[in-house]
Amino acid sequence: MSNALRIAVLPGDGIGLEVTPAALAVVDAALAAAGAPPLQQIPLSVGAQAFLDTGTDFSDEARRTCTEADAIFLGAMGLPAVRKADGTEIVPQIDLRFLLDLYAGVRPTRAIPGVPTPLADPRAATIDFALVRESTEGLFASLGKGYVEDDARAFDTQMITRAVTEKVSRFAFDLAERRAERPAGKSRPPKVTLIDKANVFVSFAFMRKVFDEVAATRTTAADRMYVDASTLSFLQRPWDFDVILTENMFGDILSDLAAGLIGGMGYAPSADIGDGHAVFQPAHGTAPDIMGTGKANPTAAILSGGLMLDWLGTRHQLPALLDAGHIIERAVDAAFATGRLRTAELGGTSGIREVTDGVLAAVRAGA
Ligand code: ATP
């Protein structure tokens, strides 16, 4: 029996169906370039189209395959016109976070050479931070539990637990320490910045207290910032951030702001990580407005493939996979640094084919 690592592949809907094969082609090429064996890919039909076809968006069998896989790669899911009987959206990607206890949502945010940022300051070219969004509690703990009283008052309740805050804080410090070991030029002094609203809400004051307890056990620098002030820092000096840790809802909002700093959703990869499982997916949605036009930017999905190889390489102590992950990052940089690629969301005409071919060529040229 093959002992290849097994990847559950969930392309999903909309441009998820387009960017997933692009990302996996780059993953295959990077593995070959690094001398590593290919991954075994198990395609699964999950999402809005699966719901239309079968009446269920995320079958028990697909759940079991995801649970047993070594990693999960996801495109994007949901379509505006497809709703469940109660009117709610099809969001198996959120179900997965709860099913597999993926408490750390990691959104690496790095300026890619050759991709314009909306900030005029030249230091924007050095933006390189990772936002860690706690992904199983916070305000999202209220998912499916909010209620309206007498058509007069509505309630959603935030929950912060000690156990998850300790775990995700330790995760953020570990991540900062790993990032500091990157090759010269990429490394920066490790620091974890907690973003909260501890001056107003008891739940955030508790989150900060638990974070401080974890920080006291580490040598890495710790900082704290209120969420309102953080939005100013995101615009005025985002290059000063290293690792950011924040609550689920704040992370939902701040991660889109972060993507905006480096060119938009098409450049924002993500990893949802737990103790035993991880899902890798571009941070964008299914973008129904451009699906089927060839305009989708596959960079976020390609970089998510690189994050998957990095995570698998670390977890299974396979240096060739770590190399393959680095190859993907370098190839993306090399492809865009030529200045010939300008994607549609930035006013250019480079679509999925051109970007994928550019990155594949860079992988093969030994970027
Ligand atoms: P969701 O609610 O799941 O986030 P959405 O359609 O509201 O879905 P996105 O799918 O992220 O949000 O799209 C927001 C906008 O960004 C759309 O106008 C879309 O065209 C654009 N966009 C998103 N991803 C890409 C991409 N990879 N390449 C080009 N444009 C993209």
Short mmCIF file of N, CA, C and O and ligand atoms in Angstrom, two decimals, residues 15 265-266 284-290 296-297 345, ligand 1:
data_model
loop_
_atom_site.label_atom_id
_atom_site.label_comp_id
_atom_site.label_asym_id
_atom_site.label_seq_id
_atom_site.Cartn_x
_atom_site.Cartn_y
_atom_site.Cartn_z
N ILE A 15 -15.20 30.11 -8.22
CA ILE A 15 -13.79 30.09 -8.63
C ILE A 15 -12.98 29.07 -7.82
O ILE A 15 -11.82 28.81 -8.17
N MET A 265 -7.97 40.05 -2.05
CA MET A 265 -8.27 38.68 -1.63
C MET A 265 -7.55 37.63 -2.47
O MET A 265 -7.25 36.54 -1.99
N GLY A 266 -7.27 37.96 -3.69
CA GLY A 266 -6.61 37.00 -4.58
C GLY A 266 -5.17 36.71 -4.20
O GLY A 266 -4.53 35.83 -4.78
N HIS A 284 -10.27 34.07 0.00
CA HIS A 284 -11.43 34.63 -0.71
C HIS A 284 -12.59 33.63 -0.80
O HIS A 284 -12.43 32.44 -0.50
N GLY A 285 -13.72 34.14 -1.25
CA GLY A 285 -14.90 33.30 -1.43
C GLY A 285 -14.99 32.79 -2.87
O GLY A 285 -13.99 32.73 -3.59
N THR A 286 -16.22 32.46 -3.28
CA THR A 286 -16.40 31.82 -4.59
C THR A 286 -16.47 32.82 -5.74
O THR A 286 -16.51 32.43 -6.90
N ALA A 287 -16.51 34.12 -5.41
CA ALA A 287 -16.50 35.20 -6.41
C ALA A 287 -17.39 34.90 -7.61
O ALA A 287 -16.92 34.84 -8.75
N PRO A 288 -18.70 34.72 -7.39
CA PRO A 288 -19.59 34.36 -8.51
C PRO A 288 -19.56 35.39 -9.64
O PRO A 288 -19.83 35.05 -10.79
N ASP A 289 -19.19 36.65 -9.31
CA ASP A 289 -19.17 37.68 -10.37
C ASP A 289 -18.12 37.40 -11.44
O ASP A 289 -18.26 37.88 -12.56
N ILE A 290 -17.08 36.65 -11.10
CA ILE A 290 -16.05 36.41 -12.13
C ILE A 290 -15.88 34.93 -12.47
O ILE A 290 -15.03 34.58 -13.28
N ALA A 296 -9.99 34.84 -12.49
CA ALA A 296 -9.64 34.59 -11.08
C ALA A 296 -8.14 34.58 -10.89
O ALA A 296 -7.40 34.03 -11.72
N ASN A 297 -7.71 35.16 -9.80
CA ASN A 297 -6.29 35.17 -9.45
C ASN A 297 -6.02 33.94 -8.57
O ASN A 297 -6.56 33.84 -7.47
N GLU A 345 -7.98 42.11 -10.67
CA GLU A 345 -8.48 42.95 -9.57
C GLU A 345 -7.59 44.17 -9.35
O GLU A 345 -7.98 45.10 -8.66
P1 ATP B 1 -17.68 35.23 0.62
O1 ATP B 1 -18.94 35.74 1.25
O2 ATP B 1 -17.59 33.74 0.63
O3 ATP B 1 -16.43 35.88 1.12
P2 ATP B 1 -17.92 36.96 -1.67
O4 ATP B 1 -18.33 36.70 -3.08
O5 ATP B 1 -18.68 37.93 -0.86
O6 ATP B 1 -17.82 35.55 -0.94
P3 ATP B 1 -15.30 36.97 -2.48
O7 ATP B 1 -15.64 35.76 -3.22
O8 ATP B 1 -14.09 36.93 -1.64
O9 ATP B 1 -16.46 37.44 -1.60
O10 ATP B 1 -15.18 38.13 -3.54
C1 ATP B 1 -15.20 39.52 -3.21
C2 ATP B 1 -14.74 40.29 -4.42
O11 ATP B 1 -13.36 40.04 -4.65
C3 ATP B 1 -15.47 39.87 -5.68
O12 ATP B 1 -15.82 41.03 -6.41
C4 ATP B 1 -14.50 39.06 -6.45
O13 ATP B 1 -14.61 39.23 -7.83
C5 ATP B 1 -13.13 39.50 -5.95
N1 ATP B 1 -12.24 38.34 -5.82
C6 ATP B 1 -12.25 37.44 -4.82
N2 ATP B 1 -11.34 36.49 -5.01
C7 ATP B 1 -10.73 36.79 -6.17
C8 ATP B 1 -9.67 36.19 -6.92
N3 ATP B 1 -9.07 35.08 -6.51
N4 ATP B 1 -9.31 36.77 -8.07
C9 ATP B 1 -9.90 37.90 -8.50
N5 ATP B 1 -10.88 38.52 -7.83
C10 ATP B 1 -11.29 37.97 -6.69
#
